[in-house]
PDB file of C-alpha atoms and ligand atoms in Angstrom:
ATOM      1  CA  UNK B   1       0.000   0.000   0.000  1.00 37.00           C
ATOM      2  CA  UNK B   2       1.062   3.574  -0.474  1.00 38.00           C
ATOM      3  CA  UNK B   3       0.090   4.779   3.002  1.00 37.00           C
ATOM      4  CA  UNK B   4      -0.792   8.244   4.132  1.00 38.00           C
ATOM      5  CA  UNK B   5       1.099  10.809   6.140  1.00 44.00           C
ATOM      6  CA  UNK B   6       3.106   9.512   9.072  1.00 41.00           C
ATOM      7  CA  UNK B   7       0.807   8.453  11.823  1.00 40.00           C
ATOM      8  CA  UNK B   8      -2.255   8.011   9.648  1.00 45.00           C
ATOM      9  CA  UNK B   9      -1.526   4.590   8.148  1.00 50.00           C
ATOM     10  CA  UNK B  10      -3.265   1.959  10.183  1.00 60.00           C
ATOM     11  CA  UNK B  11      -5.248   4.511  12.130  1.00 81.00           C
ATOM     12  CA  UNK B  12      -8.461   3.808  10.271  1.00 95.00           C
ATOM     13  CA  UNK B  13     -11.241   2.252  12.291  1.00 97.00           C
ATOM     14  CA  UNK B  14     -14.673   0.870  11.523  1.00 98.00           C
ATOM     15  CA  UNK B  15     -17.802   2.528  12.898  1.00 98.00           C
ATOM     16  CA  UNK B  16     -21.297   1.091  12.696  1.00 98.00           C
ATOM     17  CA  UNK B  17     -24.844   2.420  12.446  1.00 98.00           C
ATOM     18  CA  UNK B  18     -28.117   0.598  12.013  1.00 98.00           C
ATOM     19  CA  UNK B  19     -30.869   2.367  10.085  1.00 98.00           C
ATOM     20  CA  UNK B  20     -34.382   1.180   9.343  1.00 98.00           C
ATOM     21  CA  UNK B  21     -36.744   1.397   6.394  1.00 98.00           C
ATOM     22  CA  UNK B  22     -38.162  -0.839   3.698  1.00 97.00           C
ATOM     23  CA  UNK B  23     -36.765  -3.068   0.993  1.00 97.00           C
ATOM     24  CA  UNK B  24     -38.977  -2.886  -2.085  1.00 96.00           C
ATOM     25  CA  UNK B  25     -38.694  -5.157  -5.115  1.00 95.00           C
ATOM     26  CA  UNK B  26     -40.960  -7.028  -7.498  1.00 95.00           C
ATOM     27  CA  UNK B  27     -44.022  -5.343  -6.000  1.00 95.00           C
ATOM     28  CA  UNK B  28     -43.287  -6.445  -2.428  1.00 95.00           C
ATOM     29  CA  UNK B  29     -42.161  -4.369   0.534  1.00 97.00           C
ATOM     30  CA  UNK B  30     -40.422  -5.568   3.686  1.00 97.00           C
ATOM     31  CA  UNK B  31     -39.344  -3.760   6.854  1.00 98.00           C
ATOM     32  CA  UNK B  32     -35.580  -4.034   7.190  1.00 98.00           C
ATOM     33  CA  UNK B  33     -32.712  -2.911   9.397  1.00 98.00           C
ATOM     34  CA  UNK B  34     -29.529  -2.097   7.487  1.00 98.00           C
ATOM     35  CA  UNK B  35     -25.936  -1.906   8.640  1.00 98.00           C
ATOM     36  CA  UNK B  36     -24.160   1.293   7.620  1.00 98.00           C
ATOM     37  CA  UNK B  37     -20.365   1.102   7.905  1.00 98.00           C
ATOM     38  CA  UNK B  38     -18.129   4.133   8.286  1.00 98.00           C
ATOM     39  CA  UNK B  39     -14.414   3.536   7.685  1.00 98.00           C
ATOM     40  CA  UNK B  40     -11.771   6.135   8.445  1.00 98.00           C
ATOM     41  CA  UNK B  41     -10.166   8.246  11.125  1.00 98.00           C
ATOM     42  CA  UNK B  42     -10.753  11.622  12.761  1.00 97.00           C
ATOM     43  CA  UNK B  43     -10.145  13.459   9.459  1.00 97.00           C
ATOM     44  CA  UNK B  44     -11.769  11.513   6.653  1.00 98.00           C
ATOM     45  CA  UNK B  45     -14.135   8.619   6.203  1.00 98.00           C
ATOM     46  CA  UNK B  46     -15.862   6.480   3.627  1.00 98.00           C
ATOM     47  CA  UNK B  47     -19.476   5.303   3.982  1.00 98.00           C
ATOM     48  CA  UNK B  48     -20.465   1.806   2.900  1.00 99.00           C
ATOM     49  CA  UNK B  49     -24.170   1.887   1.962  1.00 98.00           C
ATOM     50  CA  UNK B  50     -26.143   5.060   2.688  1.00 98.00           C
ATOM     51  CA  UNK B  51     -29.252   3.273   3.892  1.00 98.00           C
ATOM     52  CA  UNK B  52     -32.528   4.965   4.793  1.00 98.00           C
ATOM     53  CA  UNK B  53     -31.434   8.032   6.783  1.00 98.00           C
ATOM     54  CA  UNK B  54     -29.044  10.659   5.392  1.00 98.00           C
ATOM     55  CA  UNK B  55     -29.425  12.834   8.484  1.00 98.00           C
ATOM     56  CA  UNK B  56     -28.301  10.135  10.906  1.00 98.00           C
ATOM     57  CA  UNK B  57     -25.391   9.118   8.676  1.00 98.00           C
ATOM     58  CA  UNK B  58     -24.299  12.746   8.169  1.00 98.00           C
ATOM     59  CA  UNK B  59     -24.385  13.275  11.931  1.00 98.00           C
ATOM     60  CA  UNK B  60     -22.144  10.236  12.430  1.00 98.00           C
ATOM     61  CA  UNK B  61     -19.703  11.517   9.790  1.00 98.00           C
ATOM     62  CA  UNK B  62     -19.712  14.895  11.532  1.00 98.00           C
ATOM     63  CA  UNK B  63     -17.168  17.449  10.344  1.00 98.00           C
ATOM     64  CA  UNK B  64     -14.942  14.784   8.796  1.00 98.00           C
ATOM     65  CA  UNK B  65     -14.396  14.753   5.040  1.00 98.00           C
ATOM     66  CA  UNK B  66     -16.534  12.106   3.352  1.00 98.00           C
ATOM     67  CA  UNK B  67     -14.383  10.759   0.510  1.00 98.00           C
ATOM     68  CA  UNK B  68     -17.025   8.511  -1.063  1.00 98.00           C
ATOM     69  CA  UNK B  69     -20.337   6.761  -0.588  1.00 99.00           C
ATOM     70  CA  UNK B  70     -19.726   3.199  -1.723  1.00 99.00           C
ATOM     71  CA  UNK B  71     -22.844   1.242  -2.665  1.00 99.00           C
ATOM     72  CA  UNK B  72     -22.425  -2.519  -2.304  1.00 99.00           C
ATOM     73  CA  UNK B  73     -25.390  -2.922  -4.658  1.00 98.00           C
ATOM     74  CA  UNK B  74     -28.453  -1.000  -5.771  1.00 98.00           C
ATOM     75  CA  UNK B  75     -31.300  -2.593  -3.872  1.00 98.00           C
ATOM     76  CA  UNK B  76     -33.245   0.407  -2.639  1.00 98.00           C
ATOM     77  CA  UNK B  77     -32.557  -0.262   1.035  1.00 98.00           C
ATOM     78  CA  UNK B  78     -28.815   0.182   0.445  1.00 98.00           C
ATOM     79  CA  UNK B  79     -29.003   3.341  -1.695  1.00 98.00           C
ATOM     80  CA  UNK B  80     -32.173   5.201  -0.752  1.00 98.00           C
ATOM     81  CA  UNK B  81     -30.316   7.868   1.263  1.00 98.00           C
ATOM     82  CA  UNK B  82     -27.268   8.081  -1.034  1.00 98.00           C
ATOM     83  CA  UNK B  83     -28.287  11.122  -3.122  1.00 98.00           C
ATOM     84  CA  UNK B  84     -29.332  13.084  -0.031  1.00 98.00           C
ATOM     85  CA  UNK B  85     -26.078  12.241   1.761  1.00 98.00           C
ATOM     86  CA  UNK B  86     -24.121  13.222  -1.359  1.00 98.00           C
ATOM     87  CA  UNK B  87     -25.981  16.532  -1.544  1.00 98.00           C
ATOM     88  CA  UNK B  88     -25.195  17.315   2.080  1.00 97.00           C
ATOM     89  CA  UNK B  89     -21.510  16.361   1.908  1.00 97.00           C
ATOM     90  CA  UNK B  90     -20.391  16.725  -1.700  1.00 98.00           C
ATOM     91  CA  UNK B  91     -19.150  13.125  -1.655  1.00 98.00           C
ATOM     92  CA  UNK B  92     -19.512  11.022  -4.820  1.00 98.00           C
ATOM     93  CA  UNK B  93     -21.822   8.021  -4.889  1.00 99.00           C
ATOM     94  CA  UNK B  94     -20.057   4.994  -6.378  1.00 99.00           C
ATOM     95  CA  UNK B  95     -21.790   1.938  -7.844  1.00 99.00           C
ATOM     96  CA  UNK B  96     -20.879  -0.968 -10.088  1.00 98.00           C
ATOM     97  CA  UNK B  97     -22.529  -0.198 -13.463  1.00 98.00           C
ATOM     98  CA  UNK B  98     -24.144  -3.638 -13.706  1.00 98.00           C
ATOM     99  CA  UNK B  99     -26.576  -2.461 -11.009  1.00 98.00           C
ATOM    100  CA  UNK B 100     -27.717   0.659 -12.872  1.00 98.00           C
ATOM    101  CA  UNK B 101     -31.057  -0.940 -13.866  1.00 98.00           C
ATOM    102  CA  UNK B 102     -31.798  -1.464 -10.154  1.00 98.00           C
ATOM    103  CA  UNK B 103     -30.522   2.003  -9.222  1.00 98.00           C
ATOM    104  CA  UNK B 104     -32.887   3.630 -11.746  1.00 98.00           C
ATOM    105  CA  UNK B 105     -35.880   1.946 -10.097  1.00 97.00           C
ATOM    106  CA  UNK B 106     -35.164   4.000  -6.956  1.00 98.00           C
ATOM    107  CA  UNK B 107     -33.493   7.127  -8.345  1.00 98.00           C
ATOM    108  CA  UNK B 108     -34.637   7.507 -11.976  1.00 97.00           C
ATOM    109  CA  UNK B 109     -33.541  11.133 -12.193  1.00 95.00           C
ATOM    110  CA  UNK B 110     -30.155  10.933 -10.494  1.00 98.00           C
ATOM    111  CA  UNK B 111     -27.343   8.641 -11.605  1.00 98.00           C
ATOM    112  CA  UNK B 112     -24.384   7.624  -9.415  1.00 98.00           C
ATOM    113  CA  UNK B 113     -21.335   9.885  -9.688  1.00 98.00           C
ATOM    114  CA  UNK B 114     -18.784   7.197 -10.421  1.00 98.00           C
ATOM    115  CA  UNK B 115     -18.238   3.527 -11.119  1.00 98.00           C
ATOM    116  CA  UNK B 116     -16.898   0.714  -8.995  1.00 98.00           C
ATOM    117  CA  UNK B 117     -14.839  -1.849 -10.903  1.00 98.00           C
ATOM    118  CA  UNK B 118     -13.317  -5.162  -9.889  1.00 98.00           C
ATOM    119  CA  UNK B 119      -9.845  -4.640  -8.490  1.00 98.00           C
ATOM    120  CA  UNK B 120     -10.329  -0.894  -7.946  1.00 98.00           C
ATOM    121  CA  UNK B 121      -8.486   0.424  -4.903  1.00 98.00           C
ATOM    122  CA  UNK B 122      -9.975   3.095  -2.687  1.00 98.00           C
ATOM    123  CA  UNK B 123      -7.834   4.699  -0.004  1.00 98.00           C
ATOM    124  CA  UNK B 124      -9.238   6.373   3.096  1.00 98.00           C
ATOM    125  CA  UNK B 125      -7.263   7.504   6.113  1.00 97.00           C
ATOM    126  CA  UNK B 126      -4.182   5.693   4.819  1.00 96.00           C
ATOM    127  CA  UNK B 127      -6.048   2.406   4.550  1.00 97.00           C
ATOM    128  CA  UNK B 128      -6.626   0.680   1.241  1.00 97.00           C
ATOM    129  CA  UNK B 129      -9.828  -1.122   0.324  1.00 98.00           C
ATOM    130  CA  UNK B 130     -10.115  -3.319  -2.762  1.00 98.00           C
ATOM    131  CA  UNK B 131     -13.358  -3.655  -4.692  1.00 98.00           C
ATOM    132  CA  UNK B 132     -14.356  -7.275  -5.380  1.00 99.00           C
ATOM    133  CA  UNK B 133     -17.114  -7.709  -7.972  1.00 98.00           C
ATOM    134  CA  UNK B 134     -19.265 -10.486  -6.519  1.00 98.00           C
ATOM    135  CA  UNK B 135     -22.421 -10.819  -8.649  1.00 98.00           C
ATOM    136  CA  UNK B 136     -25.305 -13.086  -7.755  1.00 98.00           C
ATOM    137  CA  UNK B 137     -27.438 -11.246  -5.209  1.00 98.00           C
ATOM    138  CA  UNK B 138     -27.525  -8.616  -7.930  1.00 98.00           C
ATOM    139  CA  UNK B 139     -25.492  -8.256 -11.133  1.00 98.00           C
ATOM    140  CA  UNK B 140     -23.409  -5.367  -9.830  1.00 98.00           C
ATOM    141  CA  UNK B 141     -22.971  -6.486  -6.236  1.00 98.00           C
ATOM    142  CA  UNK B 142     -19.532  -5.772  -4.807  1.00 99.00           C
ATOM    143  CA  UNK B 143     -17.651  -6.395  -1.578  1.00 99.00           C
ATOM    144  CA  UNK B 144     -14.894  -4.212  -0.167  1.00 98.00           C
ATOM    145  CA  UNK B 145     -11.844  -5.910   1.317  1.00 98.00           C
ATOM    146  CA  UNK B 146      -9.152  -4.359   3.475  1.00 98.00           C
ATOM    147  CA  UNK B 147      -6.234  -6.671   4.227  1.00 97.00           C
ATOM    148  CA  UNK B 148      -4.886  -3.978   6.525  1.00 96.00           C
ATOM    149  CA  UNK B 149      -8.038  -3.940   8.651  1.00 97.00           C
ATOM    150  CA  UNK B 150      -8.684  -7.663   8.230  1.00 98.00           C
ATOM    151  CA  UNK B 151     -12.232  -6.786   7.257  1.00 98.00           C
ATOM    152  CA  UNK B 152     -14.580  -7.610   4.393  1.00 98.00           C
ATOM    153  CA  UNK B 153     -17.666  -5.446   3.842  1.00 98.00           C
ATOM    154  CA  UNK B 154     -19.909  -8.009   2.206  1.00 98.00           C
ATOM    155  CA  UNK B 155     -23.132  -6.118   1.497  1.00 98.00           C
ATOM    156  CA  UNK B 156     -25.820  -8.713   0.843  1.00 98.00           C
ATOM    157  CA  UNK B 157     -23.468 -11.244  -0.773  1.00 98.00           C
ATOM    158  CA  UNK B 158     -22.419 -13.121   2.379  1.00 98.00           C
ATOM    159  CA  UNK B 159     -24.154 -13.155   5.754  1.00 98.00           C
ATOM    160  CA  UNK B 160     -23.725 -14.884   9.078  1.00 98.00           C
ATOM    161  CA  UNK B 161     -25.225 -18.226   8.033  1.00 97.00           C
ATOM    162  CA  UNK B 162     -25.014 -18.158   4.282  1.00 97.00           C
ATOM    163  CA  UNK B 163     -25.375 -16.363   0.959  1.00 98.00           C
ATOM    164  CA  UNK B 164     -27.584 -13.374   0.285  1.00 98.00           C
ATOM    165  CA  UNK B 165     -31.040 -13.957  -1.136  1.00 97.00           C
ATOM    166  CA  UNK B 166     -31.318 -14.911  -4.788  1.00 97.00           C
ATOM    167  CA  UNK B 167     -35.046 -15.522  -5.109  1.00 95.00           C
ATOM    168  CA  UNK B 168     -36.061 -12.219  -6.695  1.00 95.00           C
ATOM    169  CA  UNK B 169     -35.374 -10.356  -9.940  1.00 96.00           C
ATOM    170  CA  UNK B 170     -31.777  -9.702 -11.032  1.00 97.00           C
ATOM    171  CA  UNK B 171     -30.490 -12.503  -8.722  1.00 98.00           C
ATOM    172  CA  UNK B 172     -28.904 -15.866  -9.585  1.00 98.00           C
ATOM    173  CA  UNK B 173     -27.995 -18.566  -7.072  1.00 98.00           C
ATOM    174  CA  UNK B 174     -25.229 -20.369  -9.026  1.00 98.00           C
ATOM    175  CA  UNK B 175     -23.594 -16.993  -9.657  1.00 98.00           C
ATOM    176  CA  UNK B 176     -23.556 -15.970  -5.984  1.00 98.00           C
ATOM    177  CA  UNK B 177     -22.081 -19.364  -5.079  1.00 98.00           C
ATOM    178  CA  UNK B 178     -19.311 -18.845  -7.640  1.00 98.00           C
ATOM    179  CA  UNK B 179     -18.638 -15.365  -6.236  1.00 98.00           C
ATOM    180  CA  UNK B 180     -18.495 -16.540  -2.636  1.00 98.00           C
ATOM    181  CA  UNK B 181     -16.382 -19.615  -3.372  1.00 98.00           C
ATOM    182  CA  UNK B 182     -13.912 -17.947  -5.730  1.00 98.00           C
ATOM    183  CA  UNK B 183     -13.627 -14.407  -4.329  1.00 98.00           C
ATOM    184  CA  UNK B 184     -14.567 -14.485  -0.636  1.00 98.00           C
ATOM    185  CA  UNK B 185     -13.755 -17.908   0.816  1.00 98.00           C
ATOM    186  CA  UNK B 186     -10.254 -17.506  -0.617  1.00 98.00           C
ATOM    187  CA  UNK B 187      -9.608 -14.611   1.805  1.00 98.00           C
ATOM    188  CA  UNK B 188      -7.797 -15.285   5.106  1.00 98.00           C
ATOM    189  CA  UNK B 189     -10.111 -17.277   7.428  1.00 98.00           C
ATOM    190  CA  UNK B 190      -9.731 -14.751  10.245  1.00 98.00           C
ATOM    191  CA  UNK B 191     -11.162 -11.961   8.047  1.00 98.00           C
ATOM    192  CA  UNK B 192     -14.085 -10.307   9.838  1.00 98.00           C
ATOM    193  CA  UNK B 193     -17.157 -10.065   7.625  1.00 98.00           C
ATOM    194  CA  UNK B 194     -19.219  -6.901   8.154  1.00 98.00           C
ATOM    195  CA  UNK B 195     -22.551  -7.612   6.508  1.00 98.00           C
ATOM    196  CA  UNK B 196     -25.348  -5.508   5.053  1.00 98.00           C
ATOM    197  CA  UNK B 197     -27.886  -6.771   7.584  1.00 98.00           C
ATOM    198  CA  UNK B 198     -27.583  -8.481  10.938  1.00 98.00           C
ATOM    199  CA  UNK B 199     -24.596 -10.017  12.655  1.00 98.00           C
ATOM    200  CA  UNK B 200     -20.977 -10.044  11.612  1.00 98.00           C
ATOM    201  CA  UNK B 201     -19.111 -13.279  11.010  1.00 98.00           C
ATOM    202  CA  UNK B 202     -15.731 -14.459   9.722  1.00 98.00           C
ATOM    203  CA  UNK B 203     -14.662 -16.106   6.490  1.00 98.00           C
ATOM    204  CA  UNK B 204     -13.477 -19.135   8.443  1.00 98.00           C
ATOM    205  CA  UNK B 205     -16.785 -19.529  10.262  1.00 98.00           C
ATOM    206  CA  UNK B 206     -18.735 -19.591   6.990  1.00 98.00           C
ATOM    207  CA  UNK B 207     -16.390 -21.507   4.701  1.00 97.00           C
ATOM    208  CA  UNK B 208     -17.184 -25.003   5.959  1.00 95.00           C
ATOM    209  CA  UNK B 209     -20.898 -24.585   5.185  1.00 97.00           C
ATOM    210  CA  UNK B 210     -20.552 -23.987   1.447  1.00 98.00           C
ATOM    211  CA  UNK B 211     -21.638 -27.574   0.578  1.00 97.00           C
ATOM    212  CA  UNK B 212     -24.700 -27.150   2.814  1.00 97.00           C
ATOM    213  CA  UNK B 213     -25.776 -23.986   0.983  1.00 98.00           C
ATOM    214  CA  UNK B 214     -25.303 -25.633  -2.418  1.00 97.00           C
ATOM    215  CA  UNK B 215     -27.318 -28.654  -1.300  1.00 96.00           C
ATOM    216  CA  UNK B 216     -30.214 -26.582   0.043  1.00 96.00           C
ATOM    217  CA  UNK B 217     -30.145 -24.172  -2.919  1.00 95.00           C
ATOM    218  CA  UNK B 218     -30.232 -20.845  -1.074  1.00 95.00           C
TER     219      UNK B 218
HETATM  220 FE1  FE2 G 301     -29.940  -6.584  -1.268  1.00 67.03          FE
END
């Protein structure tokens, strides 16, 4: 990694909010709690998924510079507050372009500001995060991995207990299994997985259950 100014490298930490709202797709609507992750230090941060409440997220960011709003995918519950948070902070909203059809269902008049691509590196507070394109839950789903922090932000691709849902439009179970097996379970087993909903887990805790998920089909 390139590192930041002396004293900043390795100083990044992970902060956590839970916000509530609805997930809407295919004509259904479900009450959901979302994890919002803030990565950075006392000077600058990055937000992973601006879910539901721009005011609460902006308050947690405080006076710190918001370098980017990274969207793990474009289900409405993960992006509904992204434009409002961007307007308040000037930060760009980033999304993998394969999720633009989903994005436009929620924000038809406002496109993301930039693209996420596989292998892209984003640096905040001297800490590097790598974008992993992990389609399956949605076509443009991504995870963010920081070897330095020992953390994976998995969005809705991998949860405590198995893969993200693939029963609705734009999802594909064999594809999410390929993504998890080839891109996530190959990470160090001690990697802490910070998910889009619910509890955290580790790569090692989930890896042994891959055959169970394939057998049950979800
Ligand atoms: Fe989702």
